[in-house]
Amino acid sequence: MCGIVGYVGKNEAQGFLLSGLKRLEYRGYDSAGIVSIAEDGEATLIRAKGKIANLEEKLAKNRRTDKIGIGHTRWATHGEPSEENAHPHQAGSIYLVHNGIIENYQEIRDKLTRKGYTFYSQTDTEAAVKLIDYYYKKYNIGPIDALNKTMVRIRGSYALAVMFDDYPGEIWVARKDSPMVIGVNDGETYVASDVPAILKFTRNVYYIGNLEIARLQKGEVDFYNLD
Ligand code: GLU
């Protein structure tokens, strides 16, 4: 189980995401990645195997002023450490970072394969983001209902941060048996799997409950309980 960071606010996101991930480096990891989304919905996803310095190097060529993004340092549990297996993972217009383990990922992969999905990584995480995509499209529902349905279906422990191209000002987070904290400032909202990543920026911290979902927007957070 490794690191998650997220930011939505008035400043550019990539810089915070990188510094937040560095603050979580002490936990150990084998790869790292971030995705940010521009106001027009265009996403920039960058991942690298190994040190955050490798990610930083790639990022230098892809600097964006996007004001929303999520990042991850991975400690592989399913699939070798590689760029392909690094988070964020993607399904259509949905991006996800995940700490923990999806125990029934094989069952979900099999179900989705029967529905025509293909998989590019060996991770348990990819099954989760594709399941969100499946519900999102099949029922033509919004993020909250797609996440809700996914949480009912997946077993295991997880902290998730999710972004949808269709909702470019929002980060959705959910957790079960894996920690995550949210910090809110004037016009800025942060999320991290560990307090040190955000303490420098805000002392106004909320702990998201087990099986709770939250929507993060600029300087705002709304909490929802699983139905
Ligand atoms: N189980 C996921 C993977 O192997 C997440 C690992 C983590 O918590 O970093 O990619």
PDB file of C-alpha atoms and ligand atoms in Angstrom:
ATOM      1  CA  MET A   1       0.000   0.000   0.000  1.00  0.00           C
ATOM      2  CA  CYS A   2       1.602   3.216  -1.063  1.00  0.00           C
ATOM      3  CA  GLY A   3       0.887   6.893  -1.734  1.00  0.00           C
ATOM      4  CA  ILE A   4      -2.014   8.935  -3.123  1.00  0.00           C
ATOM      5  CA  VAL A   5      -2.165  12.700  -3.590  1.00  0.00           C
ATOM      6  CA  GLY A   6      -4.717  14.931  -5.275  1.00  0.00           C
ATOM      7  CA  TYR A   7      -5.330  18.638  -5.786  1.00  0.00           C
ATOM      8  CA  VAL A   8      -8.081  20.858  -7.144  1.00  0.00           C
ATOM      9  CA  GLY A   9      -7.828  24.606  -6.816  1.00  0.00           C
ATOM     10  CA  LYS A  10      -6.697  27.930  -8.144  1.00  0.00           C
ATOM     11  CA  ASN A  11      -3.038  27.015  -8.694  1.00  0.00           C
ATOM     12  CA  GLU A  12      -1.369  24.584 -11.068  1.00  0.00           C
ATOM     13  CA  ALA A  13      -1.633  20.994  -9.900  1.00  0.00           C
ATOM     14  CA  GLN A  14       1.444  19.207 -11.252  1.00  0.00           C
ATOM     15  CA  GLY A  15       3.849  21.007  -8.889  1.00  0.00           C
ATOM     16  CA  PHE A  16       1.859  20.118  -5.773  1.00  0.00           C
ATOM     17  CA  LEU A  17       1.363  16.525  -6.903  1.00  0.00           C
ATOM     18  CA  LEU A  18       5.086  16.070  -7.376  1.00  0.00           C
ATOM     19  CA  SER A  19       6.001  17.626  -4.037  1.00  0.00           C
ATOM     20  CA  GLY A  20       3.231  15.676  -2.281  1.00  0.00           C
ATOM     21  CA  LEU A  21       4.522  12.404  -3.727  1.00  0.00           C
ATOM     22  CA  LYS A  22       8.028  13.308  -2.584  1.00  0.00           C
ATOM     23  CA  ARG A  23       6.728  13.785   0.952  1.00  0.00           C
ATOM     24  CA  LEU A  24       5.404  10.214   0.809  1.00  0.00           C
ATOM     25  CA  GLU A  25       8.629   8.777  -0.608  1.00  0.00           C
ATOM     26  CA  TYR A  26       9.734   7.520   2.806  1.00  0.00           C
ATOM     27  CA  ARG A  27       7.050   4.822   2.548  1.00  0.00           C
ATOM     28  CA  GLY A  28       8.869   3.136  -0.341  1.00  0.00           C
ATOM     29  CA  TYR A  29       7.556   2.581  -3.893  1.00  0.00           C
ATOM     30  CA  ASP A  30       8.568   1.151  -7.254  1.00  0.00           C
ATOM     31  CA  SER A  31       6.936   3.533  -9.737  1.00  0.00           C
ATOM     32  CA  ALA A  32       4.969   6.767  -9.840  1.00  0.00           C
ATOM     33  CA  GLY A  33       2.514   8.668 -12.001  1.00  0.00           C
ATOM     34  CA  ILE A  34       0.172  11.624 -12.226  1.00  0.00           C
ATOM     35  CA  VAL A  35      -2.741  12.746 -14.369  1.00  0.00           C
ATOM     36  CA  SER A  36      -4.028  16.292 -14.641  1.00  0.00           C
ATOM     37  CA  ILE A  37      -7.026  17.615 -16.564  1.00  0.00           C
ATOM     38  CA  ALA A  38      -7.333  20.963 -18.342  1.00  0.00           C
ATOM     39  CA  GLU A  39     -10.484  23.056 -18.179  1.00  0.00           C
ATOM     40  CA  ASP A  40     -11.517  21.821 -21.621  1.00  0.00           C
ATOM     41  CA  GLY A  41     -11.308  18.197 -20.397  1.00  0.00           C
ATOM     42  CA  GLU A  42      -7.967  17.252 -21.996  1.00  0.00           C
ATOM     43  CA  ALA A  43      -6.015  14.905 -19.754  1.00  0.00           C
ATOM     44  CA  THR A  44      -2.227  14.608 -19.424  1.00  0.00           C
ATOM     45  CA  LEU A  45      -1.145  11.274 -17.961  1.00  0.00           C
ATOM     46  CA  ILE A  46       2.508  10.564 -17.167  1.00  0.00           C
ATOM     47  CA  ARG A  47       3.956   7.485 -15.495  1.00  0.00           C
ATOM     48  CA  ALA A  48       7.464   6.245 -14.843  1.00  0.00           C
ATOM     49  CA  LYS A  49       9.093   3.193 -13.366  1.00  0.00           C
ATOM     50  CA  GLY A  50      11.508   3.764 -10.500  1.00  0.00           C
ATOM     51  CA  LYS A  51      12.244   7.014  -8.723  1.00  0.00           C
ATOM     52  CA  ILE A  52      10.054  10.112  -8.678  1.00  0.00           C
ATOM     53  CA  ALA A  53      13.028  11.829 -10.330  1.00  0.00           C
ATOM     54  CA  ASN A  54      12.208   9.771 -13.459  1.00  0.00           C
ATOM     55  CA  LEU A  55       8.640  11.057 -13.390  1.00  0.00           C
ATOM     56  CA  GLU A  56       9.919  14.584 -12.844  1.00  0.00           C
ATOM     57  CA  GLU A  57      12.124  14.327 -15.906  1.00  0.00           C
ATOM     58  CA  LYS A  58       9.191  13.249 -18.094  1.00  0.00           C
ATOM     59  CA  LEU A  59       7.017  15.928 -16.559  1.00  0.00           C
ATOM     60  CA  ALA A  60       9.514  18.643 -17.460  1.00  0.00           C
ATOM     61  CA  LYS A  61       8.625  17.952 -21.108  1.00  0.00           C
ATOM     62  CA  ASN A  62       4.891  17.950 -20.399  1.00  0.00           C
ATOM     63  CA  ARG A  63       4.366  20.871 -18.057  1.00  0.00           C
ATOM     64  CA  ARG A  64       0.721  21.893 -17.859  1.00  0.00           C
ATOM     65  CA  THR A  65      -1.067  24.620 -15.949  1.00  0.00           C
ATOM     66  CA  ASP A  66      -4.041  22.303 -15.251  1.00  0.00           C
ATOM     67  CA  LYS A  67      -5.590  23.088 -11.891  1.00  0.00           C
ATOM     68  CA  ILE A  68      -6.711  19.598 -11.015  1.00  0.00           C
ATOM     69  CA  GLY A  69      -4.912  16.261 -10.793  1.00  0.00           C
ATOM     70  CA  ILE A  70      -4.174  13.057  -8.912  1.00  0.00           C
ATOM     71  CA  GLY A  71      -0.894  11.237  -8.329  1.00  0.00           C
ATOM     72  CA  HIS A  72       0.386   7.931  -7.006  1.00  0.00           C
ATOM     73  CA  THR A  73       3.447   6.089  -5.835  1.00  0.00           C
ATOM     74  CA  ARG A  74       2.966   2.360  -6.317  1.00  0.00           C
ATOM     75  CA  TRP A  75       4.157  -0.559  -4.288  1.00  0.00           C
ATOM     76  CA  ALA A  76       3.268  -3.448  -6.568  1.00  0.00           C
ATOM     77  CA  THR A  77       1.057  -6.204  -5.236  1.00  0.00           C
ATOM     78  CA  HIS A  78      -0.334  -7.466  -8.571  1.00  0.00           C
ATOM     79  CA  GLY A  79       1.972  -7.312 -11.572  1.00  0.00           C
ATOM     80  CA  GLU A  80       5.641  -6.397 -11.750  1.00  0.00           C
ATOM     81  CA  PRO A  81       6.942  -2.869 -11.224  1.00  0.00           C
ATOM     82  CA  SER A  82       6.710  -1.318 -14.714  1.00  0.00           C
ATOM     83  CA  GLU A  83       5.413   1.770 -16.456  1.00  0.00           C
ATOM     84  CA  GLU A  84       2.457  -0.199 -17.790  1.00  0.00           C
ATOM     85  CA  ASN A  85       1.421  -1.297 -14.305  1.00  0.00           C
ATOM     86  CA  ALA A  86       2.040   2.122 -12.718  1.00  0.00           C
ATOM     87  CA  HIS A  87      -0.952   4.258 -11.745  1.00  0.00           C
ATOM     88  CA  PRO A  88      -2.997   6.250 -12.725  1.00  0.00           C
ATOM     89  CA  HIS A  89      -4.959   3.601 -14.587  1.00  0.00           C
ATOM     90  CA  GLN A  90      -7.454   4.513 -17.248  1.00  0.00           C
ATOM     91  CA  ALA A  91     -10.702   3.313 -18.769  1.00  0.00           C
ATOM     92  CA  GLY A  92     -12.142   5.545 -21.476  1.00  0.00           C
ATOM     93  CA  SER A  93     -12.440   8.996 -19.934  1.00  0.00           C
ATOM     94  CA  ILE A  94     -11.932   7.830 -16.335  1.00  0.00           C
ATOM     95  CA  TYR A  95      -8.640   7.910 -14.385  1.00  0.00           C
ATOM     96  CA  LEU A  96      -7.953   6.154 -11.106  1.00  0.00           C
ATOM     97  CA  VAL A  97      -5.213   5.797  -8.504  1.00  0.00           C
ATOM     98  CA  HIS A  98      -5.529   3.065  -5.905  1.00  0.00           C
ATOM     99  CA  ASN A  99      -3.851   1.983  -2.700  1.00  0.00           C
ATOM    100  CA  GLY A 100      -4.542  -1.513  -1.454  1.00  0.00           C
ATOM    101  CA  ILE A 101      -5.779  -4.723  -3.009  1.00  0.00           C
ATOM    102  CA  ILE A 102      -8.905  -5.684  -4.973  1.00  0.00           C
ATOM    103  CA  GLU A 103      -9.309  -9.309  -3.907  1.00  0.00           C
ATOM    104  CA  ASN A 104     -11.859 -10.358  -6.521  1.00  0.00           C
ATOM    105  CA  TYR A 105     -10.107  -8.617  -9.425  1.00  0.00           C
ATOM    106  CA  GLN A 106      -9.855 -11.803 -11.498  1.00  0.00           C
ATOM    107  CA  GLU A 107     -13.598 -12.391 -11.332  1.00  0.00           C
ATOM    108  CA  ILE A 108     -14.190  -8.776 -12.394  1.00  0.00           C
ATOM    109  CA  ARG A 109     -11.655  -9.019 -15.229  1.00  0.00           C
ATOM    110  CA  ASP A 110     -13.394 -12.184 -16.469  1.00  0.00           C
ATOM    111  CA  LYS A 111     -16.818 -10.550 -16.327  1.00  0.00           C
ATOM    112  CA  LEU A 112     -15.609  -7.449 -18.175  1.00  0.00           C
ATOM    113  CA  THR A 113     -13.687  -9.494 -20.730  1.00  0.00           C
ATOM    114  CA  ARG A 114     -16.958 -11.230 -21.573  1.00  0.00           C
ATOM    115  CA  LYS A 115     -18.436  -7.749 -22.099  1.00  0.00           C
ATOM    116  CA  GLY A 116     -15.679  -6.881 -24.576  1.00  0.00           C
ATOM    117  CA  TYR A 117     -13.147  -5.084 -22.353  1.00  0.00           C
ATOM    118  CA  THR A 118      -9.428  -5.665 -22.892  1.00  0.00           C
ATOM    119  CA  PHE A 119      -6.700  -5.158 -20.297  1.00  0.00           C
ATOM    120  CA  TYR A 120      -3.272  -3.570 -20.785  1.00  0.00           C
ATOM    121  CA  SER A 121      -1.806  -4.202 -17.305  1.00  0.00           C
ATOM    122  CA  GLN A 122      -1.524  -7.046 -14.827  1.00  0.00           C
ATOM    123  CA  THR A 123      -2.880  -4.983 -11.933  1.00  0.00           C
ATOM    124  CA  ASP A 124      -5.924  -5.546  -9.782  1.00  0.00           C
ATOM    125  CA  THR A 125      -6.464  -1.782 -10.049  1.00  0.00           C
ATOM    126  CA  GLU A 126      -7.258  -1.833 -13.765  1.00  0.00           C
ATOM    127  CA  ALA A 127     -10.239  -4.091 -13.020  1.00  0.00           C
ATOM    128  CA  ALA A 128     -11.623  -1.415 -10.674  1.00  0.00           C
ATOM    129  CA  VAL A 129     -11.362   1.493 -13.115  1.00  0.00           C
ATOM    130  CA  LYS A 130     -12.860  -0.596 -15.920  1.00  0.00           C
ATOM    131  CA  LEU A 131     -15.735  -1.613 -13.669  1.00  0.00           C
ATOM    132  CA  ILE A 132     -16.450   2.049 -12.909  1.00  0.00           C
ATOM    133  CA  ASP A 133     -16.412   2.714 -16.665  1.00  0.00           C
ATOM    134  CA  TYR A 134     -18.727  -0.217 -17.280  1.00  0.00           C
ATOM    135  CA  TYR A 135     -21.371   1.005 -14.810  1.00  0.00           C
ATOM    136  CA  TYR A 136     -20.896   4.646 -15.879  1.00  0.00           C
ATOM    137  CA  LYS A 137     -21.720   3.799 -19.491  1.00  0.00           C
ATOM    138  CA  LYS A 138     -24.174   0.958 -19.063  1.00  0.00           C
ATOM    139  CA  TYR A 139     -26.521   2.864 -16.759  1.00  0.00           C
ATOM    140  CA  ASN A 140     -25.621   6.314 -18.056  1.00  0.00           C
ATOM    141  CA  ILE A 141     -25.111   7.485 -14.479  1.00  0.00           C
ATOM    142  CA  GLY A 142     -22.876  10.068 -12.821  1.00  0.00           C
ATOM    143  CA  PRO A 143     -19.689   9.500 -10.809  1.00  0.00           C
ATOM    144  CA  ILE A 144     -21.398   8.956  -7.472  1.00  0.00           C
ATOM    145  CA  ASP A 145     -23.633   6.128  -8.666  1.00  0.00           C
ATOM    146  CA  ALA A 146     -20.887   4.500 -10.725  1.00  0.00           C
ATOM    147  CA  LEU A 147     -18.587   4.539  -7.690  1.00  0.00           C
ATOM    148  CA  ASN A 148     -21.328   3.315  -5.423  1.00  0.00           C
ATOM    149  CA  LYS A 149     -22.076   0.329  -7.645  1.00  0.00           C
ATOM    150  CA  THR A 150     -18.365  -0.452  -7.969  1.00  0.00           C
ATOM    151  CA  MET A 151     -17.853  -0.385  -4.200  1.00  0.00           C
ATOM    152  CA  VAL A 152     -20.701  -2.814  -3.725  1.00  0.00           C
ATOM    153  CA  ARG A 153     -19.068  -5.198  -6.231  1.00  0.00           C
ATOM    154  CA  ILE A 154     -15.376  -5.066  -5.273  1.00  0.00           C
ATOM    155  CA  ARG A 155     -13.893  -6.836  -2.268  1.00  0.00           C
ATOM    156  CA  GLY A 156     -10.673  -5.930  -0.530  1.00  0.00           C
ATOM    157  CA  SER A 157      -9.066  -2.825   0.876  1.00  0.00           C
ATOM    158  CA  TYR A 158      -8.745   0.387  -1.033  1.00  0.00           C
ATOM    159  CA  ALA A 159      -8.276   4.104  -1.072  1.00  0.00           C
ATOM    160  CA  LEU A 160      -9.323   5.448  -4.475  1.00  0.00           C
ATOM    161  CA  ALA A 161      -9.051   8.829  -6.148  1.00  0.00           C
ATOM    162  CA  VAL A 162     -10.907   9.129  -9.450  1.00  0.00           C
ATOM    163  CA  MET A 163     -11.306  11.770 -12.142  1.00  0.00           C
ATOM    164  CA  PHE A 164     -13.707  11.886 -15.086  1.00  0.00           C
ATOM    165  CA  ASP A 165     -12.981  13.952 -18.232  1.00  0.00           C
ATOM    166  CA  ASP A 166     -16.686  14.760 -18.263  1.00  0.00           C
ATOM    167  CA  TYR A 167     -16.391  16.386 -14.801  1.00  0.00           C
ATOM    168  CA  PRO A 168     -13.152  18.381 -15.170  1.00  0.00           C
ATOM    169  CA  GLY A 169     -13.486  20.297 -11.856  1.00  0.00           C
ATOM    170  CA  GLU A 170     -14.028  17.285  -9.587  1.00  0.00           C
ATOM    171  CA  ILE A 171     -12.004  14.592  -7.850  1.00  0.00           C
ATOM    172  CA  TRP A 172     -13.931  11.688  -6.378  1.00  0.00           C
ATOM    173  CA  VAL A 173     -12.453   9.713  -3.510  1.00  0.00           C
ATOM    174  CA  ALA A 174     -13.595   6.619  -1.621  1.00  0.00           C
ATOM    175  CA  ARG A 175     -12.010   4.266   0.829  1.00  0.00           C
ATOM    176  CA  LYS A 176     -12.357   0.985   2.664  1.00  0.00           C
ATOM    177  CA  ASP A 177      -9.817  -0.156   5.269  1.00  0.00           C
ATOM    178  CA  SER A 178      -7.121   2.050   3.794  1.00  0.00           C
ATOM    179  CA  PRO A 179      -6.448   5.604   5.025  1.00  0.00           C
ATOM    180  CA  MET A 180      -7.088   8.883   3.232  1.00  0.00           C
ATOM    181  CA  VAL A 181      -7.351  12.488   4.435  1.00  0.00           C
ATOM    182  CA  ILE A 182      -8.787  15.603   2.822  1.00  0.00           C
ATOM    183  CA  GLY A 183      -7.548  19.146   3.424  1.00  0.00           C
ATOM    184  CA  VAL A 184      -9.437  22.325   2.528  1.00  0.00           C
ATOM    185  CA  ASN A 185      -8.120  25.857   2.154  1.00  0.00           C
ATOM    186  CA  ASP A 186      -9.514  28.998   0.644  1.00  0.00           C
ATOM    187  CA  GLY A 187     -10.189  27.954  -2.963  1.00  0.00           C
ATOM    188  CA  GLU A 188      -8.083  24.802  -2.775  1.00  0.00           C
ATOM    189  CA  THR A 189      -8.742  21.186  -1.818  1.00  0.00           C
ATOM    190  CA  TYR A 190      -6.151  18.478  -1.206  1.00  0.00           C
ATOM    191  CA  VAL A 191      -6.322  14.758  -0.673  1.00  0.00           C
ATOM    192  CA  ALA A 192      -3.613  12.348   0.435  1.00  0.00           C
ATOM    193  CA  SER A 193      -3.203   8.883   1.833  1.00  0.00           C
ATOM    194  CA  ASP A 194      -1.044  10.304   4.586  1.00  0.00           C
ATOM    195  CA  VAL A 195      -1.180  13.622   6.482  1.00  0.00           C
ATOM    196  CA  PRO A 196       2.466  14.704   5.872  1.00  0.00           C
ATOM    197  CA  ALA A 197       1.728  15.186   2.169  1.00  0.00           C
ATOM    198  CA  ILE A 198      -0.692  18.059   2.848  1.00  0.00           C
ATOM    199  CA  LEU A 199       0.179  19.497   6.289  1.00  0.00           C
ATOM    200  CA  LYS A 200       2.396  22.178   4.818  1.00  0.00           C
ATOM    201  CA  PHE A 201      -0.590  23.511   2.871  1.00  0.00           C
ATOM    202  CA  THR A 202      -3.478  23.279   5.310  1.00  0.00           C
ATOM    203  CA  ARG A 203      -4.296  22.344   8.887  1.00  0.00           C
ATOM    204  CA  ASN A 204      -7.971  22.120   8.067  1.00  0.00           C
ATOM    205  CA  VAL A 205      -8.128  18.358   7.665  1.00  0.00           C
ATOM    206  CA  TYR A 206     -11.105  15.976   7.289  1.00  0.00           C
ATOM    207  CA  TYR A 207     -10.894  12.239   7.719  1.00  0.00           C
ATOM    208  CA  ILE A 208     -13.043  10.381   5.232  1.00  0.00           C
ATOM    209  CA  GLY A 209     -14.963   7.538   6.894  1.00  0.00           C
ATOM    210  CA  ASN A 210     -14.791   3.899   5.965  1.00  0.00           C
ATOM    211  CA  LEU A 211     -17.026   3.177   2.939  1.00  0.00           C
ATOM    212  CA  GLU A 212     -17.634   6.882   2.479  1.00  0.00           C
ATOM    213  CA  ILE A 213     -17.391   8.722  -0.842  1.00  0.00           C
ATOM    214  CA  ALA A 214     -16.374  12.368  -1.173  1.00  0.00           C
ATOM    215  CA  ARG A 215     -16.466  14.859  -4.016  1.00  0.00           C
ATOM    216  CA  LEU A 216     -13.676  17.423  -4.023  1.00  0.00           C
ATOM    217  CA  GLN A 217     -14.025  20.721  -5.794  1.00  0.00           C
ATOM    218  CA  LYS A 218     -12.088  23.986  -5.476  1.00  0.00           C
ATOM    219  CA  GLY A 219     -12.122  24.770  -1.722  1.00  0.00           C
ATOM    220  CA  GLU A 220     -15.117  22.483  -1.185  1.00  0.00           C
ATOM    221  CA  VAL A 221     -15.841  18.939  -0.152  1.00  0.00           C
ATOM    222  CA  ASP A 222     -19.110  16.964  -0.019  1.00  0.00           C
ATOM    223  CA  PHE A 223     -19.435  13.604   1.692  1.00  0.00           C
ATOM    224  CA  TYR A 224     -21.774  10.763   0.700  1.00  0.00           C
ATOM    225  CA  ASN A 225     -22.483   7.457   2.376  1.00  0.00           C
ATOM    226  CA  LEU A 226     -22.602   4.233   0.429  1.00  0.00           C
ATOM    227  CA  ASP A 227     -26.235   3.346  -0.360  1.00  0.00           C
TER     228      ASP A 227
HETATM  229  N1  GLU B   1      -2.648  -3.354  -5.826  1.00  0.00           N
HETATM  230  C1  GLU B   1      -2.283  -2.220  -6.595  1.00  0.00           C
HETATM  231  C2  GLU B   1      -1.177  -2.551  -7.586  1.00  0.00           C
HETATM  232  O1  GLU B   1      -0.533  -3.542  -7.482  1.00  0.00           O
HETATM  233  C3  GLU B   1      -1.919  -1.013  -5.733  1.00  0.00           C
HETATM  234  C4  GLU B   1      -0.629  -1.179  -4.970  1.00  0.00           C
HETATM  235  C5  GLU B   1      -0.362  -0.005  -4.010  1.00  0.00           C
HETATM  236  O2  GLU B   1      -1.082   0.116  -3.001  1.00  0.00           O
HETATM  237  O3  GLU B   1       0.571   0.774  -4.273  1.00  0.00           O
HETATM  238  O4  GLU B   1      -0.964  -1.830  -8.494  1.00  0.00           O
END
